[in-house]
């Protein structure tokens, strides 16, 4: 492979000029020719060896998606049960008036923790867990593109979740509600709010990591031939939801960042006395919060989109329409944010925009439901158990949607705002849109996951208990709300007419809980003595049902060539050929874990990726990252910094040893007469895409801070204060120039390196970090005279500078990393993926730096 | 044109226009109202932005309609493993998204017409 092979290609211009050699697409004769059984057995043995899972206590180093996904899902389920116990305790307290079971502070902690845990520790992670677990199977691929990243994300989630949820046991939990409105939360005593902010930021970072991985998985890891119009609908939803996580979470992280600065350093972002404004938090929270509702509920539609065609035994009706509605909802849901702030006194005009957007989102949502109904009507539908759960979900969700339309009409909202009507609406949407479909999905996919079936009888018991219990619990709450009972009260007086309704709700809650327990028992009860499931028990048509029974570690025996949306229905020889190793990558002669990377739109084979295997580094990195986030809640700063540095070291070690390894040969035989490169860099490489996508999210976080600056300018007449000093213009200008030079050094290094001028490239990579650090120094010097505690304006300037400088430090580390790789011979003129990724990072960083310095030094002068 | 036929990005141009329009309208009217300029400015500016956005989306819809090529073969399922099927699928989905975006942009503009001032 020569350097010119890796010519830059804009993202989206699908790489069709791939340097693969040989036959594409495979001819029918090639596909039909049998594989020698002895050869096939020998291949299978080598493959099994390469994918072997570590045993014993080393099992925790496993990174395979089937293991990490299982742990992830079970952990999210455990957190859900924990949050459910809190809900039951609350219901006991509310069962009778003037009850003394919980005091007011406990109750506040409980509802805050219940809401936060359900949203952040269950709903979103559950989607990611199930997707990590199933996506490779749905796509007929071996594993996720970055197995160690999934493992890292999982360990972060586990540590952060235990920390956040555990605080409830020590009476130290946050208590200001799951959206933490200031000033309540900025001034609250104790460490509860810090636990919320830091613990959940930590988990959000892990969520974003998983989203990046899932997006890259869908775009680059589809089996050869699976063009974008053949992709299973679930994958479309993963793409959309991943994208939404990418744009919705960063504003919240930016908000957390400001919030924590206020709590620990007393910078007045939300303090009106010093120019701040609590509304900024509400904006940032709900820019996240409303898409969040759809982030939670789209994956369930995705599950339904897999179950419905199987139940109806016909292909889904209106594939393009469903794609439309998924993508459309993904976009429009971002227009809904102020919807939640109807009663906060925003100008009527901007409220109008959001009311309008709330209504527009109904169109795509309706389309999805109609497509499913159409499919069921065309086919010969069977009420298989998963379908029962989906049907229940649709019933509940529709009811929730109707009350939602009522809430979206601004005048009605003033009536029921903050009453139990909202609590009822919220749970109808969440149970119908998330809990029921997910349980249905578990019943459906369980044979793929465990190679056993769940019990039909227990499943039906569980369904009916949940369904009736749910309605007994939450239906009366609409009425309780209309009768005026406010949410978030720990008790009420006996003479308000709410007694009977509340008692009924409590009884319903326990019936519901019993139903959930039946399901959980079914899930975890030992099944050792039960027979294995048939391979395709539901008669489905998609690739996950080519799984091996009993279990094999390799994902798929060979990566198939796909020509249909329902390969198992339309490609009759597919299964036998996959098993025989007729398709791609049937062997692991080098003993390495490999998977196929294909082009984004047409799934043309591009590259054989070597995946990272089991290792300690993700676990160690997660432990130290946890320390860096968790210790500051207890105001322990020095060890936190040390943890942060160790986390960086662990991540560098992991990257150094396990990524962009120079292959032993540039091309290898991929099967079916195809020779593929074993190393690619730039836009052909999954790693490049991961950086690109991560940086989109990062840019969103930065944009949120910039938004904050403009927000204060429009919301406050005295921003920036007329007599306030500004950043030093000369020093800021110098900083901008230095950052520009550091960027140029990186870009230049890539060109020089590719041209074989290794020495010059190294010089450039040495100059880069020095210039970058000098730039940081100049930028900090430019604002050193501003006192962030006095007013929100200097505080905002400082926040922007902290953000910029910390990113530049990352950029400098990456430059140094490339230099070290080059010196160690792990990066050469040909094998330069690290440098490509670093340059991409710096492209984004340059924009951050220039906008950042302009926001600090130029714009405020013009305001 | 060939580029468009195999690009996911082109499929989502219309909703991206919606998003940009939404942001522009929201920021613009917030600024006009906060800085106490006459409300007519807000109305005029928003309507102008809407006109531009709608024109762009309409143009995207036309391109997508041509790419879909429905009248040619009446195909609206696009389930075949061919470049044509993929091209038509991306066109079809792009067209539907353009329609939804068109409606959404209109919805977002309506309040400006009905609300008389910033309040
Ligand atoms: C066993 C089932 C459940 C019961 C009995 C239940 C009950 C409750 C109760 C009593 C409240 C507090 C209302 C108040 O005092 O204002 C509440 C709030 C809430 N619940 Fe649930 N819930 C259940 C399941 C769920 C699930 C599965 C989710 C999400 C996936 C969820 C999300 C929420 C949220 C976000 C809040 C708002 C918290 C806040 O006000 O800050 N709940 N729930």
PDB file of C-alpha atoms in Angstrom, chain A residues 493-739:
ATOM      1  CA  UNK A 493     -53.877  16.412  54.629  1.00  0.00           C
ATOM      2  CA  UNK A 494     -56.755  14.021  55.024  1.00  0.00           C
ATOM      3  CA  UNK A 495     -59.544  16.393  54.039  1.00  0.00           C
ATOM      4  CA  UNK A 496     -58.558  17.135  50.453  1.00  0.00           C
ATOM      5  CA  UNK A 497     -60.311  14.194  48.809  1.00  0.00           C
ATOM      6  CA  UNK A 498     -57.072  12.536  47.704  1.00  0.00           C
ATOM      7  CA  UNK A 499     -57.039   9.660  50.189  1.00  0.00           C
ATOM      8  CA  UNK A 500     -58.756   6.864  48.275  1.00  0.00           C
ATOM      9  CA  UNK A 501     -56.993   7.664  45.020  1.00  0.00           C
ATOM     10  CA  UNK A 502     -53.602   7.536  46.687  1.00  0.00           C
ATOM     11  CA  UNK A 503     -54.305   4.266  48.408  1.00  0.00           C
ATOM     12  CA  UNK A 504     -55.373   2.716  45.112  1.00  0.00           C
ATOM     13  CA  UNK A 505     -52.186   3.968  43.468  1.00  0.00           C
ATOM     14  CA  UNK A 506     -50.081   2.379  46.163  1.00  0.00           C
ATOM     15  CA  UNK A 507     -51.818  -0.968  45.799  1.00  0.00           C
ATOM     16  CA  UNK A 508     -51.300  -0.772  42.037  1.00  0.00           C
ATOM     17  CA  UNK A 509     -47.616  -0.007  42.512  1.00  0.00           C
ATOM     18  CA  UNK A 510     -47.160  -3.230  44.424  1.00  0.00           C
ATOM     19  CA  UNK A 511     -49.013  -5.311  41.856  1.00  0.00           C
ATOM     20  CA  UNK A 512     -46.761  -3.771  39.213  1.00  0.00           C
ATOM     21  CA  UNK A 513     -43.686  -4.527  41.272  1.00  0.00           C
ATOM     22  CA  UNK A 514     -44.799  -8.127  41.628  1.00  0.00           C
ATOM     23  CA  UNK A 515     -45.099  -8.382  37.851  1.00  0.00           C
ATOM     24  CA  UNK A 516     -41.588  -7.024  37.396  1.00  0.00           C
ATOM     25  CA  UNK A 517     -40.293  -9.513  39.955  1.00  0.00           C
ATOM     26  CA  UNK A 518     -41.864 -12.420  38.098  1.00  0.00           C
ATOM     27  CA  UNK A 519     -40.033 -11.260  34.986  1.00  0.00           C
ATOM     28  CA  UNK A 520     -36.738 -10.881  36.813  1.00  0.00           C
ATOM     29  CA  UNK A 521     -37.110 -14.352  38.301  1.00  0.00           C
ATOM     30  CA  UNK A 522     -37.735 -15.774  34.870  1.00  0.00           C
ATOM     31  CA  UNK A 523     -34.588 -14.039  33.677  1.00  0.00           C
ATOM     32  CA  UNK A 524     -32.205 -15.174  36.388  1.00  0.00           C
ATOM     33  CA  UNK A 525     -33.609 -18.570  37.428  1.00  0.00           C
ATOM     34  CA  UNK A 526     -31.123 -21.331  36.669  1.00  0.00           C
ATOM     35  CA  UNK A 527     -31.803 -22.945  33.297  1.00  0.00           C
ATOM     36  CA  UNK A 528     -29.000 -25.435  33.190  1.00  0.00           C
ATOM     37  CA  UNK A 529     -31.265 -28.436  32.770  1.00  0.00           C
ATOM     38  CA  UNK A 530     -33.477 -26.974  30.095  1.00  0.00           C
ATOM     39  CA  UNK A 531     -32.910 -27.888  26.474  1.00  0.00           C
ATOM     40  CA  UNK A 532     -31.285 -25.440  24.096  1.00  0.00           C
ATOM     41  CA  UNK A 533     -33.581 -23.329  21.997  1.00  0.00           C
ATOM     42  CA  UNK A 534     -33.938 -24.051  18.302  1.00  0.00           C
ATOM     43  CA  UNK A 535     -31.795 -21.686  16.297  1.00  0.00           C
ATOM     44  CA  UNK A 536     -34.621 -19.565  14.956  1.00  0.00           C
ATOM     45  CA  UNK A 537     -37.501 -20.143  17.362  1.00  0.00           C
ATOM     46  CA  UNK A 538     -39.727 -17.330  16.085  1.00  0.00           C
ATOM     47  CA  UNK A 539     -39.096 -17.956  12.393  1.00  0.00           C
ATOM     48  CA  UNK A 540     -37.543 -14.511  11.968  1.00  0.00           C
ATOM     49  CA  UNK A 541     -35.731 -13.249   8.891  1.00  0.00           C
ATOM     50  CA  UNK A 542     -32.858 -11.157  10.213  1.00  0.00           C
ATOM     51  CA  UNK A 543     -29.245 -12.027  10.809  1.00  0.00           C
ATOM     52  CA  UNK A 544     -29.159 -12.317  14.589  1.00  0.00           C
ATOM     53  CA  UNK A 545     -30.981 -15.646  14.221  1.00  0.00           C
ATOM     54  CA  UNK A 546     -27.953 -17.166  12.505  1.00  0.00           C
ATOM     55  CA  UNK A 547     -26.400 -17.322  15.988  1.00  0.00           C
ATOM     56  CA  UNK A 548     -24.683 -20.524  17.056  1.00  0.00           C
ATOM     57  CA  UNK A 549     -26.480 -22.896  19.414  1.00  0.00           C
ATOM     58  CA  UNK A 550     -24.744 -23.859  21.669  1.00  0.00           C
ATOM     59  CA  UNK A 551     -22.785 -20.697  22.101  1.00  0.00           C
ATOM     60  CA  UNK A 552     -19.572 -19.917  20.225  1.00  0.00           C
ATOM     61  CA  UNK A 553     -17.360 -16.945  21.057  1.00  0.00           C
ATOM     62  CA  UNK A 554     -16.756 -15.684  17.526  1.00  0.00           C
ATOM     63  CA  UNK A 555     -19.973 -13.828  16.787  1.00  0.00           C
ATOM     64  CA  UNK A 556     -20.341 -15.331  13.323  1.00  0.00           C
ATOM     65  CA  UNK A 557     -18.470 -18.281  11.870  1.00  0.00           C
ATOM     66  CA  UNK A 558     -17.972 -16.346   8.619  1.00  0.00           C
ATOM     67  CA  UNK A 559     -19.127 -12.854   7.710  1.00  0.00           C
ATOM     68  CA  UNK A 560     -21.949 -13.290   5.196  1.00  0.00           C
ATOM     69  CA  UNK A 561     -22.609 -11.637   1.867  1.00  0.00           C
ATOM     70  CA  UNK A 562     -26.071 -10.050   2.141  1.00  0.00           C
ATOM     71  CA  UNK A 563     -28.526  -9.275  -0.638  1.00  0.00           C
ATOM     72  CA  UNK A 564     -31.811  -8.851   1.218  1.00  0.00           C
ATOM     73  CA  UNK A 565     -33.483  -7.118   4.146  1.00  0.00           C
ATOM     74  CA  UNK A 566     -34.524 -10.501   5.521  1.00  0.00           C
ATOM     75  CA  UNK A 567     -31.634 -12.763   4.581  1.00  0.00           C
ATOM     76  CA  UNK A 568     -32.965 -15.796   6.415  1.00  0.00           C
ATOM     77  CA  UNK A 569     -36.222 -15.618   4.465  1.00  0.00           C
ATOM     78  CA  UNK A 570     -34.757 -14.714   1.076  1.00  0.00           C
ATOM     79  CA  UNK A 571     -31.321 -16.314   0.973  1.00  0.00           C
ATOM     80  CA  UNK A 572     -32.065 -19.989   1.685  1.00  0.00           C
ATOM     81  CA  UNK A 573     -28.472 -21.251   1.537  1.00  0.00           C
ATOM     82  CA  UNK A 574     -27.174 -18.486   3.754  1.00  0.00           C
ATOM     83  CA  UNK A 575     -27.104 -20.330   7.049  1.00  0.00           C
ATOM     84  CA  UNK A 576     -25.360 -23.451   5.771  1.00  0.00           C
ATOM     85  CA  UNK A 577     -22.768 -21.343   3.988  1.00  0.00           C
ATOM     86  CA  UNK A 578     -22.103 -19.182   7.012  1.00  0.00           C
ATOM     87  CA  UNK A 579     -21.603 -22.268   9.157  1.00  0.00           C
ATOM     88  CA  UNK A 580     -19.336 -23.924   6.659  1.00  0.00           C
ATOM     89  CA  UNK A 581     -17.134 -20.856   6.547  1.00  0.00           C
ATOM     90  CA  UNK A 582     -17.964 -20.191   2.914  1.00  0.00           C
ATOM     91  CA  UNK A 583     -18.132 -16.413   3.366  1.00  0.00           C
ATOM     92  CA  UNK A 584     -15.621 -13.813   4.483  1.00  0.00           C
ATOM     93  CA  UNK A 585     -12.984 -14.121   7.192  1.00  0.00           C
ATOM     94  CA  UNK A 586     -13.661 -17.774   7.975  1.00  0.00           C
ATOM     95  CA  UNK A 587     -10.253 -18.282   9.525  1.00  0.00           C
ATOM     96  CA  UNK A 588      -7.847 -16.726  12.008  1.00  0.00           C
ATOM     97  CA  UNK A 589      -4.477 -17.991  10.828  1.00  0.00           C
ATOM     98  CA  UNK A 590      -2.618 -15.263  12.725  1.00  0.00           C
ATOM     99  CA  UNK A 591      -4.591 -15.949  15.883  1.00  0.00           C
ATOM    100  CA  UNK A 592      -5.922 -12.368  15.865  1.00  0.00           C
ATOM    101  CA  UNK A 593      -9.454 -11.107  16.398  1.00  0.00           C
ATOM    102  CA  UNK A 594     -10.584  -9.616  13.122  1.00  0.00           C
ATOM    103  CA  UNK A 595     -13.689  -8.137  11.628  1.00  0.00           C
ATOM    104  CA  UNK A 596     -14.713  -6.703   8.302  1.00  0.00           C
ATOM    105  CA  UNK A 597     -14.924  -2.957   7.706  1.00  0.00           C
ATOM    106  CA  UNK A 598     -17.126  -1.928   4.805  1.00  0.00           C
ATOM    107  CA  UNK A 599     -18.034   1.328   3.131  1.00  0.00           C
ATOM    108  CA  UNK A 600     -20.647   3.544   4.737  1.00  0.00           C
ATOM    109  CA  UNK A 601     -23.420   3.440   2.157  1.00  0.00           C
ATOM    110  CA  UNK A 602     -22.927   0.450  -0.102  1.00  0.00           C
ATOM    111  CA  UNK A 603     -21.095  -1.881   2.284  1.00  0.00           C
ATOM    112  CA  UNK A 604     -18.256  -2.632  -0.101  1.00  0.00           C
ATOM    113  CA  UNK A 605     -15.464  -4.480   1.757  1.00  0.00           C
ATOM    114  CA  UNK A 606     -12.667  -2.066   2.571  1.00  0.00           C
ATOM    115  CA  UNK A 607     -10.463  -3.411   5.262  1.00  0.00           C
ATOM    116  CA  UNK A 608      -9.849  -6.222   7.716  1.00  0.00           C
ATOM    117  CA  UNK A 609      -9.722  -4.609  11.125  1.00  0.00           C
ATOM    118  CA  UNK A 610      -7.703  -6.186  13.902  1.00  0.00           C
ATOM    119  CA  UNK A 611      -9.689  -5.765  17.084  1.00  0.00           C
ATOM    120  CA  UNK A 612      -8.276  -5.446  20.551  1.00  0.00           C
ATOM    121  CA  UNK A 613      -8.602  -8.470  22.796  1.00  0.00           C
ATOM    122  CA  UNK A 614      -9.080  -8.876  26.543  1.00  0.00           C
ATOM    123  CA  UNK A 615      -7.018  -6.599  28.738  1.00  0.00           C
ATOM    124  CA  UNK A 616      -6.800  -4.838  32.074  1.00  0.00           C
ATOM    125  CA  UNK A 617      -6.323  -1.353  30.698  1.00  0.00           C
ATOM    126  CA  UNK A 618     -10.034  -0.462  30.286  1.00  0.00           C
ATOM    127  CA  UNK A 619     -10.763  -1.528  33.849  1.00  0.00           C
ATOM    128  CA  UNK A 620      -7.783   0.311  35.310  1.00  0.00           C
ATOM    129  CA  UNK A 621      -8.509   3.405  33.241  1.00  0.00           C
ATOM    130  CA  UNK A 622     -12.115   3.376  34.418  1.00  0.00           C
ATOM    131  CA  UNK A 623     -11.083   3.089  38.080  1.00  0.00           C
ATOM    132  CA  UNK A 624      -8.838   6.111  37.854  1.00  0.00           C
ATOM    133  CA  UNK A 625     -11.326   8.086  35.796  1.00  0.00           C
ATOM    134  CA  UNK A 626     -13.830   7.304  38.524  1.00  0.00           C
ATOM    135  CA  UNK A 627     -11.436   8.619  41.134  1.00  0.00           C
ATOM    136  CA  UNK A 628     -10.960  11.820  39.186  1.00  0.00           C
ATOM    137  CA  UNK A 629     -14.706  12.429  39.102  1.00  0.00           C
ATOM    138  CA  UNK A 630     -15.716  11.080  42.491  1.00  0.00           C
ATOM    139  CA  UNK A 631     -13.059  12.446  44.840  1.00  0.00           C
ATOM    140  CA  UNK A 632     -13.864  16.118  44.130  1.00  0.00           C
ATOM    141  CA  UNK A 633     -17.352  15.598  45.561  1.00  0.00           C
ATOM    142  CA  UNK A 634     -15.675  15.188  48.926  1.00  0.00           C
ATOM    143  CA  UNK A 635     -13.444  18.187  48.230  1.00  0.00           C
ATOM    144  CA  UNK A 636     -10.388  15.937  47.990  1.00  0.00           C
ATOM    145  CA  UNK A 637      -8.590  17.633  45.153  1.00  0.00           C
ATOM    146  CA  UNK A 638      -4.962  16.513  45.070  1.00  0.00           C
ATOM    147  CA  UNK A 639      -5.665  12.768  44.920  1.00  0.00           C
ATOM    148  CA  UNK A 640      -8.318  13.547  42.318  1.00  0.00           C
ATOM    149  CA  UNK A 641      -5.749  15.214  40.115  1.00  0.00           C
ATOM    150  CA  UNK A 642      -3.406  12.276  40.598  1.00  0.00           C
ATOM    151  CA  UNK A 643      -6.212   9.918  39.610  1.00  0.00           C
ATOM    152  CA  UNK A 644      -6.855  11.995  36.537  1.00  0.00           C
ATOM    153  CA  UNK A 645      -3.211  11.780  35.510  1.00  0.00           C
ATOM    154  CA  UNK A 646      -3.147   8.039  36.121  1.00  0.00           C
ATOM    155  CA  UNK A 647      -6.304   7.661  34.058  1.00  0.00           C
ATOM    156  CA  UNK A 648      -4.633   9.491  31.191  1.00  0.00           C
ATOM    157  CA  UNK A 649      -1.597   7.266  31.586  1.00  0.00           C
ATOM    158  CA  UNK A 650      -3.749   4.143  31.539  1.00  0.00           C
ATOM    159  CA  UNK A 651      -5.567   5.291  28.418  1.00  0.00           C
ATOM    160  CA  UNK A 652      -2.298   6.113  26.689  1.00  0.00           C
ATOM    161  CA  UNK A 653      -0.943   2.705  27.597  1.00  0.00           C
ATOM    162  CA  UNK A 654      -4.034   1.080  26.163  1.00  0.00           C
ATOM    163  CA  UNK A 655      -3.852   3.095  22.949  1.00  0.00           C
ATOM    164  CA  UNK A 656      -0.139   2.459  22.668  1.00  0.00           C
ATOM    165  CA  UNK A 657      -0.365  -1.307  23.042  1.00  0.00           C
ATOM    166  CA  UNK A 658      -3.673  -2.098  21.388  1.00  0.00           C
ATOM    167  CA  UNK A 659      -4.514   0.375  18.628  1.00  0.00           C
ATOM    168  CA  UNK A 660      -3.106   1.109  15.162  1.00  0.00           C
ATOM    169  CA  UNK A 661      -0.702  -1.805  15.418  1.00  0.00           C
ATOM    170  CA  UNK A 662       1.467  -2.207  12.350  1.00  0.00           C
ATOM    171  CA  UNK A 663       0.385  -5.444  10.693  1.00  0.00           C
ATOM    172  CA  UNK A 664       2.763  -8.224   9.730  1.00  0.00           C
ATOM    173  CA  UNK A 665       1.654  -7.906   6.115  1.00  0.00           C
ATOM    174  CA  UNK A 666      -0.172  -5.053   4.388  1.00  0.00           C
ATOM    175  CA  UNK A 667      -2.817  -7.229   2.711  1.00  0.00           C
ATOM    176  CA  UNK A 668      -4.485 -10.440   3.657  1.00  0.00           C
ATOM    177  CA  UNK A 669      -6.835 -12.962   2.154  1.00  0.00           C
ATOM    178  CA  UNK A 670     -10.354 -12.147   3.282  1.00  0.00           C
ATOM    179  CA  UNK A 671     -12.072 -15.163   1.765  1.00  0.00           C
ATOM    180  CA  UNK A 672     -14.077 -15.513  -1.466  1.00  0.00           C
ATOM    181  CA  UNK A 673     -11.124 -14.382  -3.551  1.00  0.00           C
ATOM    182  CA  UNK A 674     -10.807 -10.987  -1.924  1.00  0.00           C
ATOM    183  CA  UNK A 675      -7.568  -9.425  -0.703  1.00  0.00           C
ATOM    184  CA  UNK A 676      -7.988  -6.584   1.734  1.00  0.00           C
ATOM    185  CA  UNK A 677      -5.659  -4.155   3.488  1.00  0.00           C
ATOM    186  CA  UNK A 678      -4.941  -4.923   7.126  1.00  0.00           C
ATOM    187  CA  UNK A 679      -4.235  -1.301   8.023  1.00  0.00           C
ATOM    188  CA  UNK A 680      -5.932   1.844   6.840  1.00  0.00           C
ATOM    189  CA  UNK A 681      -5.729   5.420   8.013  1.00  0.00           C
ATOM    190  CA  UNK A 682      -7.768   8.549   7.537  1.00  0.00           C
ATOM    191  CA  UNK A 683     -11.467   8.424   6.646  1.00  0.00           C
ATOM    192  CA  UNK A 684     -11.324   4.747   5.774  1.00  0.00           C
ATOM    193  CA  UNK A 685     -10.411   3.787   9.302  1.00  0.00           C
ATOM    194  CA  UNK A 686     -13.074   3.304  11.966  1.00  0.00           C
ATOM    195  CA  UNK A 687     -10.845   5.099  14.452  1.00  0.00           C
ATOM    196  CA  UNK A 688     -10.898   8.253  12.346  1.00  0.00           C
ATOM    197  CA  UNK A 689     -14.680   8.145  12.305  1.00  0.00           C
ATOM    198  CA  UNK A 690     -14.751   7.711  16.049  1.00  0.00           C
ATOM    199  CA  UNK A 691     -12.662  10.845  16.490  1.00  0.00           C
ATOM    200  CA  UNK A 692     -14.829  12.736  14.025  1.00  0.00           C
ATOM    201  CA  UNK A 693     -18.040  11.780  15.776  1.00  0.00           C
ATOM    202  CA  UNK A 694     -16.669  12.403  19.252  1.00  0.00           C
ATOM    203  CA  UNK A 695     -15.558  15.836  18.190  1.00  0.00           C
ATOM    204  CA  UNK A 696     -19.012  16.669  16.883  1.00  0.00           C
ATOM    205  CA  UNK A 697     -20.285  16.023  20.398  1.00  0.00           C
ATOM    206  CA  UNK A 698     -17.450  17.986  21.906  1.00  0.00           C
ATOM    207  CA  UNK A 699     -18.169  20.909  19.614  1.00  0.00           C
ATOM    208  CA  UNK A 700     -21.760  20.840  20.817  1.00  0.00           C
ATOM    209  CA  UNK A 701     -20.591  21.154  24.410  1.00  0.00           C
ATOM    210  CA  UNK A 702     -18.467  24.136  23.492  1.00  0.00           C
ATOM    211  CA  UNK A 703     -21.322  25.683  21.527  1.00  0.00           C
ATOM    212  CA  UNK A 704     -23.440  25.433  24.666  1.00  0.00           C
ATOM    213  CA  UNK A 705     -20.964  27.580  26.551  1.00  0.00           C
ATOM    214  CA  UNK A 706     -20.949  30.097  23.726  1.00  0.00           C
ATOM    215  CA  UNK A 707     -24.734  30.017  23.831  1.00  0.00           C
ATOM    216  CA  UNK A 708     -24.476  30.806  27.539  1.00  0.00           C
ATOM    217  CA  UNK A 709     -22.494  33.950  26.805  1.00  0.00           C
ATOM    218  CA  UNK A 710     -25.110  35.164  24.333  1.00  0.00           C
ATOM    219  CA  UNK A 711     -27.892  34.094  26.633  1.00  0.00           C
ATOM    220  CA  UNK A 712     -26.662  36.397  29.394  1.00  0.00           C
ATOM    221  CA  UNK A 713     -26.309  39.158  26.876  1.00  0.00           C
ATOM    222  CA  UNK A 714     -29.956  38.917  25.827  1.00  0.00           C
ATOM    223  CA  UNK A 715     -31.347  38.068  29.248  1.00  0.00           C
ATOM    224  CA  UNK A 716     -29.557  40.659  31.328  1.00  0.00           C
ATOM    225  CA  UNK A 717     -29.348  44.369  30.556  1.00  0.00           C
ATOM    226  CA  UNK A 718     -26.026  44.706  32.382  1.00  0.00           C
ATOM    227  CA  UNK A 719     -24.060  42.045  30.552  1.00  0.00           C
ATOM    228  CA  UNK A 720     -21.207  42.664  30.228  1.00  0.00           C
ATOM    229  CA  UNK A 721     -21.181  45.288  32.994  1.00  0.00           C
ATOM    230  CA  UNK A 722     -20.225  48.637  31.493  1.00  0.00           C
ATOM    231  CA  UNK A 723     -17.336  49.244  33.877  1.00  0.00           C
ATOM    232  CA  UNK A 724     -15.982  45.720  33.834  1.00  0.00           C
ATOM    233  CA  UNK A 725     -12.420  45.117  32.661  1.00  0.00           C
ATOM    234  CA  UNK A 726     -12.038  42.930  29.557  1.00  0.00           C
ATOM    235  CA  UNK A 727      -9.476  40.362  28.542  1.00  0.00           C
ATOM    236  CA  UNK A 728      -6.193  41.733  27.300  1.00  0.00           C
ATOM    237  CA  UNK A 729      -6.541  42.011  23.516  1.00  0.00           C
ATOM    238  CA  UNK A 730      -2.847  41.757  22.659  1.00  0.00           C
ATOM    239  CA  UNK A 731      -2.194  38.655  24.701  1.00  0.00           C
ATOM    240  CA  UNK A 732      -5.379  37.051  23.389  1.00  0.00           C
ATOM    241  CA  UNK A 733      -4.290  37.789  19.855  1.00  0.00           C
ATOM    242  CA  UNK A 734      -0.912  36.210  20.527  1.00  0.00           C
ATOM    243  CA  UNK A 735      -2.653  33.159  21.971  1.00  0.00           C
ATOM    244  CA  UNK A 736      -4.784  32.800  18.861  1.00  0.00           C
ATOM    245  CA  UNK A 737      -1.689  33.009  16.667  1.00  0.00           C
ATOM    246  CA  UNK A 738       0.141  30.409  18.726  1.00  0.00           C
ATOM    247  CA  UNK A 739      -2.823  28.043  18.579  1.00  0.00           C
TER     248      UNK A 739
END
